[in-house]
């Protein structure tokens, strides 16, 4: 096995293990947080996280631009160029960290308008400042993480984060259960960030002894801005999609409602992260196909195969999520935290669209169509924030999520159009066939959910935990079976099955 494959295996395996451990601790600490500290402070913590995510837009996209600029000098082992780039990154992140702290202080008088239904005391201000300083430390200390990532050694930072995360979470659990002290919990969170970043910083100093502080290469800094401009639109769209819902809910409905919703979005977000970790290695494979296929047939074949694969994964995750999420919430944090069915349906729609439409995202990234995707991102961001605010005022919590789903649909339409027109060079007939297949898959998903929900309600099992497990197995069996029925005779499914059989045979 060559070096690149070994590094790929290390990065994928450590990333997956790290994410699973994070997921386990997140569920554990979240349930203990609600029990020993309270849902109100969970809402406050989540709202502050969203506020600080707004300030993180000051990063503009420099990290992505820096990572791309490091690939060539790392391949050539150009130590001087690597050192210049890292020094520029350090300078930029020092400026952003300083801005982050000043902006956090400037936001203090406005917290009482962001937190509704919560009495804003001096303690609340202190909680916000500690969270803000924790975020600022990421900029002051973590710029060398990008060097590890670009050099295919991200597994090192993942291992360090995993070790520190385990120790910190154990201490945070003690702080919640035995001391019931939210301030101590936040301080431990801050120490977790500082310790892990200092450790990564020290490891980088050993791996790259040629890195020295020096003068800032402003010519290099200016050249990076050309990439940053296109990347920034994507950062805004990603922020609006992932962070503004909590702010809108807190400002227009109730901060406590944020805490209720976070119980659900924690699960959906972790599912997205797990699947992303599983499928991320496919993107460079797509890039290779796009670079070598002059006829276009392999491009279209790869797209169809990957799209079918994502539909199958989506059904296997979304069906049990929809049917069992309320049962899981009841067992995890209590039945009193269950949200209405309309909210669950919208979360399911968002989750399904994310999984299925991301085939277009991966092809856009592999083809480098960032500028062409920029308008989609800007329009989707405006749609999301506008419709979410209107929905919050007229419908409530479900209205906020409806705005998110509509913006996701725009992403899907816009990005699929970019891929079919500019990447696959396909005609309108192929594009219409793509959407016809997606409509059929939507019907298959709906039938699966309705049938599995019926089976779940009729299962004669008294023990809630055993019923949950049996229902989960049934959901998986039904979703795979109906996927097979609706895709019977599909050539992409045959290719996928052939690949899996050959792969398992080799193993």
XYZ file of C-alpha atoms in Angstrom:
507
model
C 0.000 0.000 0.000
C 1.525 3.339 -1.059
C 1.969 6.336 1.202
C -1.043 8.284 -0.057
C -3.392 5.336 0.552
C -1.988 4.861 4.053
C -2.551 8.548 4.835
C -6.072 8.378 3.392
C -6.860 5.363 5.554
C -5.458 7.067 8.665
C -7.379 10.290 8.046
C -10.683 8.520 7.293
C -10.476 6.059 10.188
C -9.413 8.594 12.832
C -12.003 11.063 11.575
C -14.770 8.465 11.796
C -13.736 7.222 15.260
C -13.368 10.795 16.507
C -16.818 11.717 15.203
C -18.464 8.646 16.762
C -16.883 9.399 20.147
C -17.934 13.036 19.888
C -21.464 11.913 19.074
C -21.618 9.580 22.086
C -20.339 12.228 24.487
C -22.624 14.860 22.977
C -25.727 12.772 23.656
C -24.532 11.959 27.166
C -23.573 15.498 28.136
C -26.709 16.970 26.531
C -29.008 14.742 28.599
C -27.054 15.499 31.785
C -27.033 19.217 30.939
C -30.822 19.318 30.708
C -31.232 17.291 33.901
C -28.729 19.064 36.144
C -28.386 22.572 34.665
C -31.648 23.107 32.798
C -33.213 23.667 29.400
C -33.068 27.481 29.764
C -29.278 27.575 29.961
C -29.093 25.079 27.101
C -31.089 27.557 25.031
C -28.772 30.369 26.136
C -25.675 28.315 25.238
C -27.067 27.404 21.796
C -28.108 30.999 21.075
C -24.670 32.321 22.032
C -23.115 29.683 19.789
C -25.165 31.028 16.874
C -24.212 34.635 17.710
C -20.528 33.721 17.754
C -20.941 31.863 14.471
C -21.991 35.210 13.001
C -18.710 36.753 14.137
C -16.809 33.820 12.635
C -17.751 35.173 9.209
C -14.855 37.578 9.767
C -12.653 34.639 8.762
C -13.946 35.306 5.204
C -12.679 31.987 3.838
C -8.970 32.483 4.371
C -8.565 28.954 5.737
C -9.849 27.378 2.517
C -7.668 29.687 0.410
C -4.618 28.949 2.580
C -5.116 25.178 2.325
C -5.224 25.373 -1.474
C -2.121 27.591 -1.560
C -0.185 25.049 0.543
C -0.654 22.048 -1.741
C 2.017 22.964 -4.307
C 4.810 24.083 -1.913
C 4.194 21.001 0.256
C 4.509 18.737 -2.785
C 7.735 20.519 -3.766
C 8.951 20.744 -0.134
C 9.481 24.479 -0.630
C 10.123 25.329 3.027
C 10.459 29.085 2.469
C 7.119 29.309 0.671
C 5.421 27.162 3.324
C 6.839 29.395 6.055
C 5.654 32.547 4.242
C 2.128 31.158 3.868
C 1.925 30.064 7.521
C 3.143 33.506 8.653
C 0.471 35.179 6.534
C -2.141 32.867 8.028
C -0.923 33.620 11.558
C -1.128 37.373 10.881
C -4.651 37.090 9.445
C -5.882 34.935 12.314
C -4.325 37.217 14.942
C -6.243 40.122 13.410
C -9.465 38.095 13.274
C -9.030 36.938 16.892
C -8.571 40.532 18.064
C -11.633 41.616 16.073
C -13.586 38.701 17.547
C -12.902 39.842 21.113
C -13.714 43.510 20.389
C -16.907 42.575 18.536
C -17.979 40.308 21.416
C -17.571 43.175 23.876
C -19.563 45.455 21.565
C -22.413 42.901 21.482
C -22.893 42.841 25.262
C -25.530 45.648 25.362
C -27.599 43.837 22.704
C -27.856 40.449 24.426
C -31.084 41.458 26.173
C -32.707 41.885 22.747
C -31.462 38.516 21.486
C -32.501 36.471 24.525
C -36.290 36.529 24.893
C -37.959 35.059 27.950
C -34.622 35.119 29.821
C -33.572 37.623 32.493
C -30.173 38.922 31.388
C -27.999 39.206 34.503
C -24.274 39.789 35.031
C -23.852 36.013 35.073
C -25.311 35.813 31.540
C -22.808 38.421 30.356
C -19.984 36.419 31.914
C -21.168 33.216 30.232
C -21.151 34.983 26.869
C -17.646 36.378 27.351
C -16.234 32.961 28.267
C -17.807 31.392 25.160
C -16.491 34.285 23.060
C -12.959 33.923 24.424
C -13.109 30.191 23.742
C -13.941 30.918 20.093
C -11.232 33.587 19.859
C -8.616 31.097 21.093
C -9.328 29.036 17.997
C -7.953 31.869 15.880
C -4.990 32.726 18.083
C -3.694 29.171 18.442
C -5.078 26.922 15.724
C -3.712 28.281 12.451
C -1.198 25.425 12.127
C -4.033 22.884 11.922
C -4.485 23.885 8.285
C -0.889 22.921 7.577
C -1.508 19.414 8.932
C -4.675 19.146 6.862
C -2.994 20.273 3.641
C -0.088 17.884 4.299
C -2.530 14.921 4.689
C -1.677 14.602 8.383
C -5.026 15.703 9.759
C -5.205 12.420 11.680
C -2.655 13.882 14.127
C -4.926 16.755 15.153
C -7.904 14.370 15.246
C -6.102 12.040 17.678
C -5.095 14.980 19.886
C -8.647 16.359 19.853
C -10.026 12.908 20.680
C -7.777 12.479 23.733
C -8.459 15.985 25.053
C -12.168 15.615 24.267
C -12.507 12.440 26.357
C -10.733 13.969 29.370
C -12.609 17.279 29.073
C -16.000 15.589 28.756
C -15.389 13.479 31.848
C -14.526 16.652 33.793
C -17.571 18.452 32.347
C -19.835 15.596 33.441
C -18.408 15.872 36.960
C -19.005 19.642 36.888
C -22.654 19.105 35.910
C -23.565 16.109 38.069
C -21.679 16.823 41.290
C -21.371 20.619 41.264
C -24.300 21.586 39.000
C -22.105 24.509 37.991
C -22.608 25.962 34.516
C -19.726 28.416 34.929
C -17.308 25.576 35.685
C -18.679 23.715 32.649
C -17.876 26.695 30.399
C -14.391 27.135 31.873
C -13.640 23.468 31.160
C -14.853 23.976 27.579
C -12.433 26.891 27.284
C -9.552 24.844 28.685
C -10.349 22.052 26.231
C -9.858 24.434 23.287
C -6.647 25.915 24.708
C -5.012 22.593 25.603
C -5.794 20.848 22.302
C -4.599 23.800 20.222
C -1.370 24.230 22.202
C -0.702 20.502 21.788
C -1.258 20.713 18.008
C 0.969 23.810 17.902
C 3.752 21.923 19.693
C 3.480 18.892 17.391
C 3.700 21.129 14.313
C 6.851 22.731 15.721
C 8.418 19.244 15.903
C 7.208 18.132 12.455
C 8.102 21.387 10.696
C 11.207 22.784 12.443
C 11.768 25.229 9.586
C 8.689 27.264 10.580
C 9.861 30.596 11.976
C 8.124 33.860 12.679
C 9.089 36.385 10.023
C 7.963 39.373 8.015
C 4.542 39.199 6.431
C 4.570 38.724 2.670
C 1.873 41.236 1.711
C 2.131 40.310 -1.977
C 1.108 36.785 -1.028
C -1.638 38.149 1.219
C -3.124 40.179 -1.661
C -3.024 37.204 -4.007
C -5.078 35.133 -1.577
C -7.950 37.617 -1.741
C -8.814 36.542 -5.292
C -9.878 33.112 -4.013
C -11.349 34.469 -0.795
C -13.948 36.549 -2.678
C -15.590 33.490 -4.231
C -15.295 31.347 -1.118
C -16.861 34.009 1.134
C -20.275 33.736 -0.566
C -20.299 30.048 0.310
C -19.400 30.814 3.921
C -22.299 33.247 4.229
C -24.719 30.699 2.778
C -23.388 27.973 5.080
C -23.714 30.276 8.083
C -27.266 31.325 7.229
C -28.278 27.712 6.705
C -26.639 26.294 9.851
C -26.705 29.086 12.422
C -29.462 31.647 11.887
C -32.406 29.396 12.790
C -31.421 29.482 16.469
C -31.041 33.275 16.388
C -34.402 33.789 14.681
C -36.157 31.421 17.101
C -34.522 33.095 20.119
C -35.313 36.636 18.960
C -38.851 36.110 17.592
C -40.221 33.124 19.527
C -38.378 32.035 22.694
C -34.839 31.190 23.777
C -36.177 28.095 25.566
C -37.560 26.829 22.233
C -33.990 26.870 20.911
C -33.080 24.332 23.581
C -35.984 22.094 22.554
C -35.045 22.237 18.865
C -31.341 21.658 19.525
C -32.154 18.186 20.892
C -33.404 17.269 17.401
C -30.849 19.175 15.321
C -27.988 17.671 17.333
C -29.023 14.250 16.032
C -29.606 15.359 12.431
C -26.342 17.312 12.322
C -24.335 14.398 13.659
C -25.894 12.115 11.037
C -24.852 14.591 8.349
C -21.328 14.727 9.750
C -20.999 10.940 9.916
C -22.102 10.481 6.298
C -19.845 13.325 5.183
C -16.896 11.555 6.815
C -17.846 8.351 5.028
C -18.282 9.894 1.559
C -15.678 12.698 1.538
C -12.954 10.447 0.014
C -15.174 10.083 -3.074
C -14.690 13.748 -4.080
C -11.066 13.361 -5.295
C -12.175 10.255 -7.234
C -14.797 12.414 -8.961
C -12.112 14.994 -9.684
C -10.015 12.336 -11.385
C -12.950 11.277 -13.577
C -13.675 14.882 -14.545
C -10.018 15.495 -15.406
C -9.532 12.378 -17.565
C -12.901 11.868 -19.266
C -12.998 13.754 -22.557
C -16.117 12.072 -23.943
C -18.381 12.824 -20.986
C -19.782 9.301 -20.669
C -17.791 8.461 -17.536
C -18.810 11.766 -15.956
C -22.503 11.066 -16.425
C -22.108 7.435 -15.356
C -20.239 8.443 -12.210
C -22.890 11.063 -11.410
C -25.794 8.610 -11.794
C -24.065 5.926 -9.745
C -23.156 8.345 -6.948
C -26.681 9.840 -6.979
C -28.285 6.402 -6.567
C -25.852 5.561 -3.774
C -26.815 8.744 -1.915
C -30.541 8.031 -2.325
C -30.092 4.581 -0.757
C -28.083 6.031 2.150
C -30.669 8.801 2.588
C -33.573 6.347 2.805
C -31.717 4.125 5.291
C -31.146 7.132 7.576
C -34.195 9.323 7.043
C -36.873 6.609 7.404
C -35.817 5.497 10.919
C -35.116 9.128 11.851
C -38.682 10.160 11.003
C -40.369 7.140 12.580
C -38.285 6.897 15.775
C -36.966 10.373 16.546
C -39.726 11.217 19.042
C -39.297 7.847 20.768
C -35.566 8.524 20.998
C -36.116 12.022 22.450
C -38.522 10.584 25.036
C -36.002 7.917 26.126
C -33.072 10.344 25.981
C -34.231 13.569 27.662
C -37.926 12.980 28.428
C -41.316 13.042 26.713
C -41.870 16.678 27.737
C -39.239 17.744 25.187
C -41.036 16.217 22.162
C -41.861 18.770 19.436
C -44.940 18.774 17.126
C -45.153 16.477 14.107
C -44.909 19.451 11.704
C -41.439 20.240 13.059
C -40.326 16.622 12.663
C -41.595 16.498 9.056
C -39.656 19.646 8.134
C -36.493 18.313 9.795
C -36.918 15.090 7.811
C -37.296 17.028 4.557
C -34.178 19.058 5.313
C -32.172 15.941 6.163
C -33.277 14.059 3.025
C -32.605 16.997 0.687
C -29.160 17.467 2.240
C -28.139 13.857 1.615
C -29.541 13.598 -1.914
C -28.614 17.012 -3.306
C -25.034 16.817 -2.021
C -24.067 14.758 -5.073
C -24.218 18.086 -6.912
C -22.098 19.788 -4.235
C -19.360 17.185 -4.574
C -19.300 17.504 -8.376
C -19.158 21.315 -8.146
C -16.250 21.118 -5.700
C -14.428 18.520 -7.808
C -14.877 20.625 -10.955
C -13.942 23.902 -9.225
C -17.215 25.635 -10.197
C -17.161 27.955 -7.163
C -17.822 31.162 -9.076
C -20.707 29.567 -10.991
C -22.282 28.385 -7.713
C -21.889 31.753 -5.989
C -25.250 33.196 -7.140
C -27.088 30.080 -5.929
C -25.502 30.471 -2.511
C -26.362 34.175 -2.194
C -29.993 33.724 -3.300
C -30.460 30.720 -0.979
C -29.041 32.687 1.965
C -31.435 35.605 1.347
C -34.383 33.214 0.943
C -33.511 31.387 4.144
C -33.225 34.386 6.449
C -36.220 36.238 4.922
C -38.633 33.306 4.933
C -37.488 32.140 8.383
C -38.243 35.547 9.941
C -41.627 35.753 8.187
C -42.375 32.157 9.193
C -41.431 32.806 12.823
C -43.874 35.721 12.998
C -46.764 33.932 11.290
C -46.424 30.186 11.985
C -43.883 29.904 14.788
C -41.146 27.280 15.083
C -42.326 25.328 12.031
C -42.221 28.537 9.976
C -38.511 28.997 10.689
C -37.745 25.470 9.519
C -39.951 25.926 6.446
C -37.691 28.800 5.356
C -34.679 26.508 5.702
C -36.317 23.756 3.617
C -37.264 26.207 0.850
C -33.667 27.482 0.671
C -32.442 23.872 0.529
C -34.741 23.239 -2.432
C -33.276 26.283 -4.165
C -29.796 24.876 -3.576
C -30.900 21.586 -5.100
C -32.436 23.146 -8.236
C -29.649 25.664 -8.761
C -26.716 23.359 -8.142
C -28.124 20.487 -10.201
C -28.574 22.925 -13.100
C -24.932 24.053 -12.803
C -23.720 20.437 -12.756
C -25.814 19.293 -15.738
C -25.041 22.353 -17.866
C -21.376 23.058 -17.079
C -19.975 19.813 -15.710
C -21.835 17.002 -17.483
C -22.752 19.073 -20.575
C -26.052 17.157 -20.580
C -29.194 18.217 -22.459
C -32.556 19.270 -21.013
C -34.005 15.784 -21.459
C -31.372 14.276 -19.157
C -32.020 17.030 -16.611
C -35.769 16.342 -16.661
C -35.112 12.600 -16.247
C -32.969 13.398 -13.209
C -35.811 15.299 -11.570
C -38.381 12.657 -12.535
C -36.233 10.076 -10.727
C -36.061 12.340 -7.688
C -39.862 12.645 -7.620
C -40.155 8.837 -7.748
C -37.592 8.547 -4.935
C -39.623 11.051 -2.906
C -42.698 8.840 -3.323
C -40.649 5.798 -2.254
C -39.471 7.675 0.853
C -43.021 8.719 1.769
C -44.396 5.191 1.336
C -41.547 3.784 3.443
C -42.156 6.265 6.272
C -45.934 5.719 6.349
C -45.595 1.924 6.267
C -42.856 1.867 8.929
C -44.812 4.239 11.172
C -47.786 1.877 10.932
C -45.622 -1.155 11.780
C -44.061 0.727 14.701
C -47.493 1.537 16.143
C -48.602 -2.109 15.853
C -45.532 -3.803 17.331
C -46.715 -5.810 20.408
C -43.591 -5.107 22.488
C -44.013 -3.554 25.939
C -40.360 -2.717 26.616
C -39.706 0.677 24.971
C -35.986 0.026 24.404
C -36.541 -3.380 22.792
C -39.351 -1.939 20.670
C -37.048 0.882 19.557
C -34.375 -1.580 18.386
C -36.883 -3.858 16.595
C -38.534 -0.866 14.908
C -35.144 0.358 13.761
C -34.391 -3.006 12.144
C -37.811 -3.006 10.469
C -37.268 0.530 9.147
C -33.958 -0.460 7.587
C -35.424 -3.604 6.006
C -38.451 -1.788 4.591
C -36.462 1.180 3.253
C -33.962 -1.087 1.450
C -36.752 -3.303 0.087
C -38.783 -0.367 -1.255
C -35.644 1.190 -2.697
C -35.139 -2.073 -4.593
C -38.751 -2.092 -5.785
C -38.654 1.493 -7.070
C -35.209 1.024 -8.647
C -35.808 -2.450 -10.074
C -33.878 -2.810 -13.321
C -31.941 0.415 -12.766
C -28.468 -0.078 -14.375
C -26.825 2.090 -11.676
C -28.143 -0.225 -8.963
C -26.678 -3.229 -10.795
C -23.327 -1.447 -11.009
C -23.466 -0.613 -7.311
C -24.295 -4.212 -6.364
C -21.550 -5.544 -8.639
C -19.022 -3.196 -7.042
C -20.073 -4.232 -3.520
C -19.913 -7.957 -4.373
C -16.461 -7.602 -5.929
C -15.235 -5.478 -3.039
C -16.496 -7.940 -0.427
C -15.041 -10.845 -2.437
C -11.612 -9.210 -2.444
C -11.828 -8.595 1.295
